[in-house]
Amino acid sequence: MPERYIAGIQQSYTQSGGVRPFGISTLVAGFDEHSNTPQLYQTDPAGTFSAWKANATGRNSKAVREYLEKNYEELEGDEAVKLALRALLEVVESGSKNIEVAIMSTSGLRIMEDQEVDNLVSQVEAEKEGSS
């Protein structure tokens, strides 16, 4: 379990005298090797870790997390990406200049091209205008 290993390293640096502790939270995503189900964990500087269905870290992460708590549902493909984009658009300006999207699948990690992100952002914004 990589999340346990990362959290252990963070925790050991926190307790060692004279060693500067980690000052970051880490999101670790992947797939369970036995069930092939997606997994998401967050580690914190103290060395604790927790499992999540969806999460955010960094500046304005509280607003993103609150959006996800209210609107989360099990989705796949573009619909899952659009949920993440709707959450991010709560705190950032739209467009690929400000948003990068990585998709984790059983075949690996794929970074979406700027045009793909812009197209999905346009769809999300059109849906938002249509529902207003």
PDB file of N, CA, C and O in Angstrom, residues 48-117:
ATOM      1  N   THR A  48      -0.578  10.742   8.834  1.00  0.00           N
ATOM      2  CA  THR A  48      -1.831   9.990   8.796  1.00  0.00           C
ATOM      3  C   THR A  48      -2.333   9.924   7.362  1.00  0.00           C
ATOM      4  O   THR A  48      -1.983  10.767   6.529  1.00  0.00           O
ATOM      5  N   PHE A  49      -3.144   8.919   7.072  1.00  0.00           N
ATOM      6  CA  PHE A  49      -3.735   8.829   5.740  1.00  0.00           C
ATOM      7  C   PHE A  49      -5.172   8.395   5.860  1.00  0.00           C
ATOM      8  O   PHE A  49      -5.569   7.760   6.842  1.00  0.00           O
ATOM      9  N   SER A  50      -5.968   8.777   4.865  1.00  0.00           N
ATOM     10  CA  SER A  50      -7.383   8.414   4.860  1.00  0.00           C
ATOM     11  C   SER A  50      -7.838   8.181   3.428  1.00  0.00           C
ATOM     12  O   SER A  50      -7.302   8.770   2.490  1.00  0.00           O
ATOM     13  N   ALA A  51      -8.836   7.306   3.292  1.00  0.00           N
ATOM     14  CA  ALA A  51      -9.394   6.974   1.978  1.00  0.00           C
ATOM     15  C   ALA A  51     -10.525   7.941   1.649  1.00  0.00           C
ATOM     16  O   ALA A  51     -11.258   8.386   2.536  1.00  0.00           O
ATOM     17  N   TRP A  52     -10.660   8.262   0.377  1.00  0.00           N
ATOM     18  CA  TRP A  52     -11.694   9.185  -0.106  1.00  0.00           C
ATOM     19  C   TRP A  52     -12.301   8.651  -1.390  1.00  0.00           C
ATOM     20  O   TRP A  52     -11.669   7.897  -2.123  1.00  0.00           O
ATOM     21  N   LYS A  53     -13.506   9.119  -1.697  1.00  0.00           N
ATOM     22  CA  LYS A  53     -14.124   8.892  -3.009  1.00  0.00           C
ATOM     23  C   LYS A  53     -13.708  10.013  -3.951  1.00  0.00           C
ATOM     24  O   LYS A  53     -13.538   9.818  -5.145  1.00  0.00           O
ATOM     25  N   ALA A  54     -13.598  11.242  -3.398  1.00  0.00           N
ATOM     26  CA  ALA A  54     -13.172  12.418  -4.156  1.00  0.00           C
ATOM     27  C   ALA A  54     -12.569  13.389  -3.154  1.00  0.00           C
ATOM     28  O   ALA A  54     -13.021  13.453  -2.015  1.00  0.00           O
ATOM     29  N   ASN A  55     -11.550  14.140  -3.560  1.00  0.00           N
ATOM     30  CA  ASN A  55     -10.909  15.057  -2.629  1.00  0.00           C
ATOM     31  C   ASN A  55     -10.111  16.092  -3.400  1.00  0.00           C
ATOM     32  O   ASN A  55      -9.906  15.972  -4.610  1.00  0.00           O
ATOM     33  N   ALA A  56      -9.668  17.100  -2.679  1.00  0.00           N
ATOM     34  CA  ALA A  56      -8.819  18.151  -3.241  1.00  0.00           C
ATOM     35  C   ALA A  56      -7.808  18.539  -2.175  1.00  0.00           C
ATOM     36  O   ALA A  56      -8.049  18.361  -0.980  1.00  0.00           O
ATOM     37  N   THR A  57      -6.686  19.069  -2.600  1.00  0.00           N
ATOM     38  CA  THR A  57      -5.679  19.557  -1.673  1.00  0.00           C
ATOM     39  C   THR A  57      -5.099  20.845  -2.234  1.00  0.00           C
ATOM     40  O   THR A  57      -5.135  21.073  -3.443  1.00  0.00           O
ATOM     41  N   GLY A  58      -4.601  21.693  -1.369  1.00  0.00           N
ATOM     42  CA  GLY A  58      -4.015  22.954  -1.810  1.00  0.00           C
ATOM     43  C   GLY A  58      -4.915  24.146  -1.539  1.00  0.00           C
ATOM     44  O   GLY A  58      -5.914  24.045  -0.827  1.00  0.00           O
ATOM     45  N   ARG A  59      -4.522  25.273  -2.129  1.00  0.00           N
ATOM     46  CA  ARG A  59      -5.270  26.511  -1.924  1.00  0.00           C
ATOM     47  C   ARG A  59      -6.709  26.351  -2.411  1.00  0.00           C
ATOM     48  O   ARG A  59      -6.947  25.789  -3.479  1.00  0.00           O
ATOM     49  N   ASN A  60      -7.654  26.839  -1.652  1.00  0.00           N
ATOM     50  CA  ASN A  60      -9.089  26.767  -1.953  1.00  0.00           C
ATOM     51  C   ASN A  60      -9.642  25.342  -1.974  1.00  0.00           C
ATOM     52  O   ASN A  60     -10.733  25.111  -2.487  1.00  0.00           O
ATOM     53  N   SER A  61      -8.900  24.391  -1.428  1.00  0.00           N
ATOM     54  CA  SER A  61      -9.373  23.009  -1.462  1.00  0.00           C
ATOM     55  C   SER A  61     -10.638  22.823  -0.625  1.00  0.00           C
ATOM     56  O   SER A  61     -11.447  21.947  -0.936  1.00  0.00           O
ATOM     57  N   LYS A  62     -10.826  23.645   0.400  1.00  0.00           N
ATOM     58  CA  LYS A  62     -12.027  23.500   1.225  1.00  0.00           C
ATOM     59  C   LYS A  62     -13.287  23.729   0.388  1.00  0.00           C
ATOM     60  O   LYS A  62     -14.246  22.966   0.487  1.00  0.00           O
ATOM     61  N   ALA A  63     -13.291  24.757  -0.459  1.00  0.00           N
ATOM     62  CA  ALA A  63     -14.457  25.040  -1.304  1.00  0.00           C
ATOM     63  C   ALA A  63     -14.692  23.908  -2.304  1.00  0.00           C
ATOM     64  O   ALA A  63     -15.838  23.509  -2.547  1.00  0.00           O
ATOM     65  N   VAL A  64     -13.628  23.375  -2.868  1.00  0.00           N
ATOM     66  CA  VAL A  64     -13.754  22.266  -3.819  1.00  0.00           C
ATOM     67  C   VAL A  64     -14.290  21.034  -3.104  1.00  0.00           C
ATOM     68  O   VAL A  64     -15.203  20.357  -3.591  1.00  0.00           O
ATOM     69  N   ARG A  65     -13.749  20.742  -1.930  1.00  0.00           N
ATOM     70  CA  ARG A  65     -14.194  19.579  -1.156  1.00  0.00           C
ATOM     71  C   ARG A  65     -15.668  19.712  -0.759  1.00  0.00           C
ATOM     72  O   ARG A  65     -16.433  18.750  -0.843  1.00  0.00           O
ATOM     73  N   GLU A  66     -16.077  20.912  -0.356  1.00  0.00           N
ATOM     74  CA  GLU A  66     -17.488  21.134  -0.004  1.00  0.00           C
ATOM     75  C   GLU A  66     -18.398  20.907  -1.208  1.00  0.00           C
ATOM     76  O   GLU A  66     -19.460  20.300  -1.080  1.00  0.00           O
ATOM     77  N   TYR A  67     -17.963  21.378  -2.383  1.00  0.00           N
ATOM     78  CA  TYR A  67     -18.753  21.139  -3.593  1.00  0.00           C
ATOM     79  C   TYR A  67     -18.882  19.637  -3.854  1.00  0.00           C
ATOM     80  O   TYR A  67     -19.963  19.132  -4.146  1.00  0.00           O
ATOM     81  N   LEU A  68     -17.769  18.927  -3.749  1.00  0.00           N
ATOM     82  CA  LEU A  68     -17.784  17.484  -3.999  1.00  0.00           C
ATOM     83  C   LEU A  68     -18.645  16.743  -2.979  1.00  0.00           C
ATOM     84  O   LEU A  68     -19.347  15.802  -3.333  1.00  0.00           O
ATOM     85  N   GLU A  69     -18.610  17.177  -1.718  1.00  0.00           N
ATOM     86  CA  GLU A  69     -19.438  16.533  -0.698  1.00  0.00           C
ATOM     87  C   GLU A  69     -20.919  16.673  -1.022  1.00  0.00           C
ATOM     88  O   GLU A  69     -21.700  15.753  -0.801  1.00  0.00           O
ATOM     89  N   LYS A  70     -21.318  17.802  -1.566  1.00  0.00           N
ATOM     90  CA  LYS A  70     -22.725  18.047  -1.888  1.00  0.00           C
ATOM     91  C   LYS A  70     -23.157  17.394  -3.200  1.00  0.00           C
ATOM     92  O   LYS A  70     -24.326  17.056  -3.370  1.00  0.00           O
ATOM     93  N   ASN A  71     -22.238  17.242  -4.144  1.00  0.00           N
ATOM     94  CA  ASN A  71     -22.620  16.844  -5.502  1.00  0.00           C
ATOM     95  C   ASN A  71     -22.037  15.522  -5.981  1.00  0.00           C
ATOM     96  O   ASN A  71     -22.276  15.126  -7.122  1.00  0.00           O
ATOM     97  N   TYR A  72     -21.267  14.828  -5.146  1.00  0.00           N
ATOM     98  CA  TYR A  72     -20.605  13.606  -5.587  1.00  0.00           C
ATOM     99  C   TYR A  72     -21.610  12.501  -5.912  1.00  0.00           C
ATOM    100  O   TYR A  72     -22.592  12.302  -5.204  1.00  0.00           O
ATOM    101  N   GLU A  73     -21.346  11.809  -6.997  1.00  0.00           N
ATOM    102  CA  GLU A  73     -22.038  10.574  -7.338  1.00  0.00           C
ATOM    103  C   GLU A  73     -21.079   9.735  -8.172  1.00  0.00           C
ATOM    104  O   GLU A  73     -20.157  10.252  -8.777  1.00  0.00           O
ATOM    105  N   GLU A  74     -21.290   8.432  -8.173  1.00  0.00           N
ATOM    106  CA  GLU A  74     -20.426   7.528  -8.935  1.00  0.00           C
ATOM    107  C   GLU A  74     -20.640   7.776 -10.428  1.00  0.00           C
ATOM    108  O   GLU A  74     -21.755   7.602 -10.925  1.00  0.00           O
ATOM    109  N   LEU A  75     -19.602   8.207 -11.111  1.00  0.00           N
ATOM    110  CA  LEU A  75     -19.667   8.496 -12.546  1.00  0.00           C
ATOM    111  C   LEU A  75     -18.460   7.894 -13.236  1.00  0.00           C
ATOM    112  O   LEU A  75     -17.476   7.540 -12.590  1.00  0.00           O
ATOM    113  N   GLU A  76     -18.515   7.844 -14.566  1.00  0.00           N
ATOM    114  CA  GLU A  76     -17.385   7.359 -15.358  1.00  0.00           C
ATOM    115  C   GLU A  76     -17.141   8.281 -16.530  1.00  0.00           C
ATOM    116  O   GLU A  76     -18.023   9.040 -16.939  1.00  0.00           O
ATOM    117  N   GLY A  77     -15.947   8.196 -17.093  1.00  0.00           N
ATOM    118  CA  GLY A  77     -15.610   8.914 -18.312  1.00  0.00           C
ATOM    119  C   GLY A  77     -15.765  10.416 -18.205  1.00  0.00           C
ATOM    120  O   GLY A  77     -15.436  11.025 -17.182  1.00  0.00           O
ATOM    121  N   ASP A  78     -16.281  11.020 -19.290  1.00  0.00           N
ATOM    122  CA  ASP A  78     -16.419  12.477 -19.352  1.00  0.00           C
ATOM    123  C   ASP A  78     -17.303  13.027 -18.241  1.00  0.00           C
ATOM    124  O   ASP A  78     -17.080  14.132 -17.757  1.00  0.00           O
ATOM    125  N   GLU A  79     -18.301  12.261 -17.807  1.00  0.00           N
ATOM    126  CA  GLU A  79     -19.191  12.743 -16.746  1.00  0.00           C
ATOM    127  C   GLU A  79     -18.430  12.910 -15.429  1.00  0.00           C
ATOM    128  O   GLU A  79     -18.669  13.860 -14.679  1.00  0.00           O
ATOM    129  N   ALA A  80     -17.510  12.006 -15.142  1.00  0.00           N
ATOM    130  CA  ALA A  80     -16.689  12.125 -13.931  1.00  0.00           C
ATOM    131  C   ALA A  80     -15.757  13.328 -14.043  1.00  0.00           C
ATOM    132  O   ALA A  80     -15.583  14.087 -13.082  1.00  0.00           O
ATOM    133  N   VAL A  81     -15.174  13.525 -15.210  1.00  0.00           N
ATOM    134  CA  VAL A  81     -14.291  14.680 -15.425  1.00  0.00           C
ATOM    135  C   VAL A  81     -15.087  15.974 -15.292  1.00  0.00           C
ATOM    136  O   VAL A  81     -14.620  16.941 -14.682  1.00  0.00           O
ATOM    137  N   LYS A  82     -16.302  15.999 -15.821  1.00  0.00           N
ATOM    138  CA  LYS A  82     -17.135  17.206 -15.729  1.00  0.00           C
ATOM    139  C   LYS A  82     -17.506  17.511 -14.279  1.00  0.00           C
ATOM    140  O   LYS A  82     -17.563  18.682 -13.889  1.00  0.00           O
ATOM    141  N   LEU A  83     -17.718  16.503 -13.459  1.00  0.00           N
ATOM    142  CA  LEU A  83     -17.968  16.744 -12.030  1.00  0.00           C
ATOM    143  C   LEU A  83     -16.745  17.417 -11.404  1.00  0.00           C
ATOM    144  O   LEU A  83     -16.871  18.404 -10.670  1.00  0.00           O
ATOM    145  N   ALA A  84     -15.567  16.894 -11.704  1.00  0.00           N
ATOM    146  CA  ALA A  84     -14.335  17.492 -11.172  1.00  0.00           C
ATOM    147  C   ALA A  84     -14.172  18.929 -11.673  1.00  0.00           C
ATOM    148  O   ALA A  84     -13.796  19.824 -10.905  1.00  0.00           O
ATOM    149  N   LEU A  85     -14.470  19.169 -12.954  1.00  0.00           N
ATOM    150  CA  LEU A  85     -14.362  20.522 -13.503  1.00  0.00           C
ATOM    151  C   LEU A  85     -15.360  21.473 -12.844  1.00  0.00           C
ATOM    152  O   LEU A  85     -15.014  22.617 -12.530  1.00  0.00           O
ATOM    153  N   ARG A  86     -16.594  21.017 -12.620  1.00  0.00           N
ATOM    154  CA  ARG A  86     -17.580  21.866 -11.941  1.00  0.00           C
ATOM    155  C   ARG A  86     -17.069  22.255 -10.556  1.00  0.00           C
ATOM    156  O   ARG A  86     -17.218  23.399 -10.121  1.00  0.00           O
ATOM    157  N   ALA A  87     -16.442  21.313  -9.854  1.00  0.00           N
ATOM    158  CA  ALA A  87     -15.885  21.597  -8.530  1.00  0.00           C
ATOM    159  C   ALA A  87     -14.749  22.612  -8.634  1.00  0.00           C
ATOM    160  O   ALA A  87     -14.701  23.587  -7.875  1.00  0.00           O
ATOM    161  N   LEU A  88     -13.862  22.416  -9.587  1.00  0.00           N
ATOM    162  CA  LEU A  88     -12.730  23.335  -9.754  1.00  0.00           C
ATOM    163  C   LEU A  88     -13.180  24.727 -10.184  1.00  0.00           C
ATOM    164  O   LEU A  88     -12.598  25.734  -9.771  1.00  0.00           O
ATOM    165  N   LEU A  89     -14.212  24.778 -11.020  1.00  0.00           N
ATOM    166  CA  LEU A  89     -14.686  26.078 -11.506  1.00  0.00           C
ATOM    167  C   LEU A  89     -15.317  26.914 -10.399  1.00  0.00           C
ATOM    168  O   LEU A  89     -15.573  28.108 -10.599  1.00  0.00           O
ATOM    169  N   GLU A  90     -15.536  26.319  -9.240  1.00  0.00           N
ATOM    170  CA  GLU A  90     -15.998  27.082  -8.086  1.00  0.00           C
ATOM    171  C   GLU A  90     -14.911  28.039  -7.594  1.00  0.00           C
ATOM    172  O   GLU A  90     -15.216  29.036  -6.961  1.00  0.00           O
ATOM    173  N   VAL A  91     -13.641  27.718  -7.876  1.00  0.00           N
ATOM    174  CA  VAL A  91     -12.538  28.495  -7.296  1.00  0.00           C
ATOM    175  C   VAL A  91     -11.507  29.011  -8.307  1.00  0.00           C
ATOM    176  O   VAL A  91     -10.644  29.792  -7.932  1.00  0.00           O
ATOM    177  N   VAL A  92     -11.558  28.567  -9.559  1.00  0.00           N
ATOM    178  CA  VAL A  92     -10.571  29.029 -10.545  1.00  0.00           C
ATOM    179  C   VAL A  92     -11.275  29.568 -11.785  1.00  0.00           C
ATOM    180  O   VAL A  92     -12.438  29.257 -12.047  1.00  0.00           O
ATOM    181  N   GLU A  93     -10.534  30.363 -12.536  1.00  0.00           N
ATOM    182  CA  GLU A  93     -11.061  30.838 -13.818  1.00  0.00           C
ATOM    183  C   GLU A  93     -11.075  29.673 -14.792  1.00  0.00           C
ATOM    184  O   GLU A  93     -10.232  28.791 -14.741  1.00  0.00           O
ATOM    185  N   SER A  94     -12.055  29.702 -15.702  1.00  0.00           N
ATOM    186  CA  SER A  94     -12.181  28.583 -16.628  1.00  0.00           C
ATOM    187  C   SER A  94     -11.084  28.614 -17.679  1.00  0.00           C
ATOM    188  O   SER A  94     -10.447  29.626 -17.921  1.00  0.00           O
ATOM    189  N   GLY A  95     -10.872  27.475 -18.289  1.00  0.00           N
ATOM    190  CA  GLY A  95      -9.920  27.355 -19.384  1.00  0.00           C
ATOM    191  C   GLY A  95      -8.710  26.530 -19.034  1.00  0.00           C
ATOM    192  O   GLY A  95      -8.353  26.375 -17.870  1.00  0.00           O
ATOM    193  N   SER A  96      -8.083  26.008 -20.064  1.00  0.00           N
ATOM    194  CA  SER A  96      -6.943  25.116 -19.873  1.00  0.00           C
ATOM    195  C   SER A  96      -5.706  25.844 -19.349  1.00  0.00           C
ATOM    196  O   SER A  96      -4.762  25.208 -18.923  1.00  0.00           O
ATOM    197  N   LYS A  97      -5.718  27.189 -19.376  1.00  0.00           N
ATOM    198  CA  LYS A  97      -4.582  27.924 -18.805  1.00  0.00           C
ATOM    199  C   LYS A  97      -4.535  27.732 -17.295  1.00  0.00           C
ATOM    200  O   LYS A  97      -3.476  27.820 -16.699  1.00  0.00           O
ATOM    201  N   ASN A  98      -5.686  27.488 -16.686  1.00  0.00           N
ATOM    202  CA  ASN A  98      -5.772  27.408 -15.234  1.00  0.00           C
ATOM    203  C   ASN A  98      -6.118  26.024 -14.709  1.00  0.00           C
ATOM    204  O   ASN A  98      -6.130  25.813 -13.509  1.00  0.00           O
ATOM    205  N   ILE A  99      -6.441  25.096 -15.594  1.00  0.00           N
ATOM    206  CA  ILE A  99      -6.868  23.758 -15.177  1.00  0.00           C
ATOM    207  C   ILE A  99      -6.114  22.703 -15.971  1.00  0.00           C
ATOM    208  O   ILE A  99      -6.043  22.776 -17.190  1.00  0.00           O
ATOM    209  N   GLU A 100      -5.564  21.739 -15.257  1.00  0.00           N
ATOM    210  CA  GLU A 100      -4.987  20.561 -15.892  1.00  0.00           C
ATOM    211  C   GLU A 100      -5.750  19.352 -15.381  1.00  0.00           C
ATOM    212  O   GLU A 100      -6.100  19.290 -14.203  1.00  0.00           O
ATOM    213  N   VAL A 101      -6.005  18.399 -16.258  1.00  0.00           N
ATOM    214  CA  VAL A 101      -6.757  17.209 -15.873  1.00  0.00           C
ATOM    215  C   VAL A 101      -5.934  15.972 -16.220  1.00  0.00           C
ATOM    216  O   VAL A 101      -5.469  15.822 -17.345  1.00  0.00           O
ATOM    217  N   ALA A 102      -5.784  15.102 -15.220  1.00  0.00           N
ATOM    218  CA  ALA A 102      -5.133  13.811 -15.426  1.00  0.00           C
ATOM    219  C   ALA A 102      -6.164  12.735 -15.134  1.00  0.00           C
ATOM    220  O   ALA A 102      -6.919  12.839 -14.170  1.00  0.00           O
ATOM    221  N   ILE A 103      -6.218  11.739 -15.989  1.00  0.00           N
ATOM    222  CA  ILE A 103      -7.174  10.649 -15.828  1.00  0.00           C
ATOM    223  C   ILE A 103      -6.406   9.365 -15.537  1.00  0.00           C
ATOM    224  O   ILE A 103      -5.561   8.948 -16.333  1.00  0.00           O
ATOM    225  N   MET A 104      -6.718   8.765 -14.377  1.00  0.00           N
ATOM    226  CA  MET A 104      -6.089   7.506 -13.994  1.00  0.00           C
ATOM    227  C   MET A 104      -7.020   6.370 -14.392  1.00  0.00           C
ATOM    228  O   MET A 104      -8.212   6.393 -14.071  1.00  0.00           O
ATOM    229  N   SER A 105      -6.486   5.412 -15.132  1.00  0.00           N
ATOM    230  CA  SER A 105      -7.260   4.218 -15.501  1.00  0.00           C
ATOM    231  C   SER A 105      -6.373   3.003 -15.280  1.00  0.00           C
ATOM    232  O   SER A 105      -5.192   3.137 -14.951  1.00  0.00           O
ATOM    233  N   THR A 106      -6.936   1.837 -15.462  1.00  0.00           N
ATOM    234  CA  THR A 106      -6.153   0.617 -15.263  1.00  0.00           C
ATOM    235  C   THR A 106      -5.003   0.520 -16.260  1.00  0.00           C
ATOM    236  O   THR A 106      -4.045  -0.203 -16.023  1.00  0.00           O
ATOM    237  N   SER A 107      -5.086   1.269 -17.359  1.00  0.00           N
ATOM    238  CA  SER A 107      -4.005   1.242 -18.344  1.00  0.00           C
ATOM    239  C   SER A 107      -2.959   2.327 -18.100  1.00  0.00           C
ATOM    240  O   SER A 107      -1.981   2.410 -18.827  1.00  0.00           O
ATOM    241  N   GLY A 108      -3.157   3.173 -17.090  1.00  0.00           N
ATOM    242  CA  GLY A 108      -2.152   4.170 -16.763  1.00  0.00           C
ATOM    243  C   GLY A 108      -2.733   5.562 -16.578  1.00  0.00           C
ATOM    244  O   GLY A 108      -3.941   5.745 -16.474  1.00  0.00           O
ATOM    245  N   LEU A 109      -1.846   6.540 -16.567  1.00  0.00           N
ATOM    246  CA  LEU A 109      -2.216   7.934 -16.363  1.00  0.00           C
ATOM    247  C   LEU A 109      -2.174   8.668 -17.694  1.00  0.00           C
ATOM    248  O   LEU A 109      -1.217   8.523 -18.458  1.00  0.00           O
ATOM    249  N   ARG A 110      -3.213   9.462 -17.952  1.00  0.00           N
ATOM    250  CA  ARG A 110      -3.257  10.247 -19.186  1.00  0.00           C
ATOM    251  C   ARG A 110      -3.557  11.693 -18.822  1.00  0.00           C
ATOM    252  O   ARG A 110      -4.511  11.979 -18.111  1.00  0.00           O
ATOM    253  N   ILE A 111      -2.723  12.593 -19.318  1.00  0.00           N
ATOM    254  CA  ILE A 111      -2.947  14.025 -19.138  1.00  0.00           C
ATOM    255  C   ILE A 111      -3.776  14.502 -20.325  1.00  0.00           C
ATOM    256  O   ILE A 111      -3.391  14.296 -21.478  1.00  0.00           O
ATOM    257  N   MET A 112      -4.911  15.128 -20.034  1.00  0.00           N
ATOM    258  CA  MET A 112      -5.770  15.610 -21.119  1.00  0.00           C
ATOM    259  C   MET A 112      -5.116  16.784 -21.834  1.00  0.00           C
ATOM    260  O   MET A 112      -4.461  17.617 -21.213  1.00  0.00           O
ATOM    261  N   GLU A 113      -5.307  16.838 -23.138  1.00  0.00           N
ATOM    262  CA  GLU A 113      -4.823  17.957 -23.946  1.00  0.00           C
ATOM    263  C   GLU A 113      -5.628  19.206 -23.601  1.00  0.00           C
ATOM    264  O   GLU A 113      -6.790  19.117 -23.194  1.00  0.00           O
ATOM    265  N   ASP A 114      -5.027  20.384 -23.788  1.00  0.00           N
ATOM    266  CA  ASP A 114      -5.698  21.649 -23.485  1.00  0.00           C
ATOM    267  C   ASP A 114      -7.039  21.768 -24.201  1.00  0.00           C
ATOM    268  O   ASP A 114      -8.029  22.219 -23.617  1.00  0.00           O
ATOM    269  N   GLN A 115      -7.092  21.357 -25.464  1.00  0.00           N
ATOM    270  CA  GLN A 115      -8.330  21.464 -26.234  1.00  0.00           C
ATOM    271  C   GLN A 115      -9.436  20.593 -25.638  1.00  0.00           C
ATOM    272  O   GLN A 115     -10.598  20.996 -25.597  1.00  0.00           O
ATOM    273  N   GLU A 116      -9.071  19.397 -25.173  1.00  0.00           N
ATOM    274  CA  GLU A 116     -10.058  18.522 -24.532  1.00  0.00           C
ATOM    275  C   GLU A 116     -10.628  19.181 -23.279  1.00  0.00           C
ATOM    276  O   GLU A 116     -11.840  19.150 -23.040  1.00  0.00           O
ATOM    277  N   VAL A 117      -9.741  19.781 -22.476  1.00  0.00           N
ATOM    278  CA  VAL A 117     -10.178  20.459 -21.250  1.00  0.00           C
ATOM    279  C   VAL A 117     -11.095  21.623 -21.603  1.00  0.00           C
ATOM    280  O   VAL A 117     -12.169  21.784 -21.019  1.00  0.00           O
TER     281      VAL A 117
END
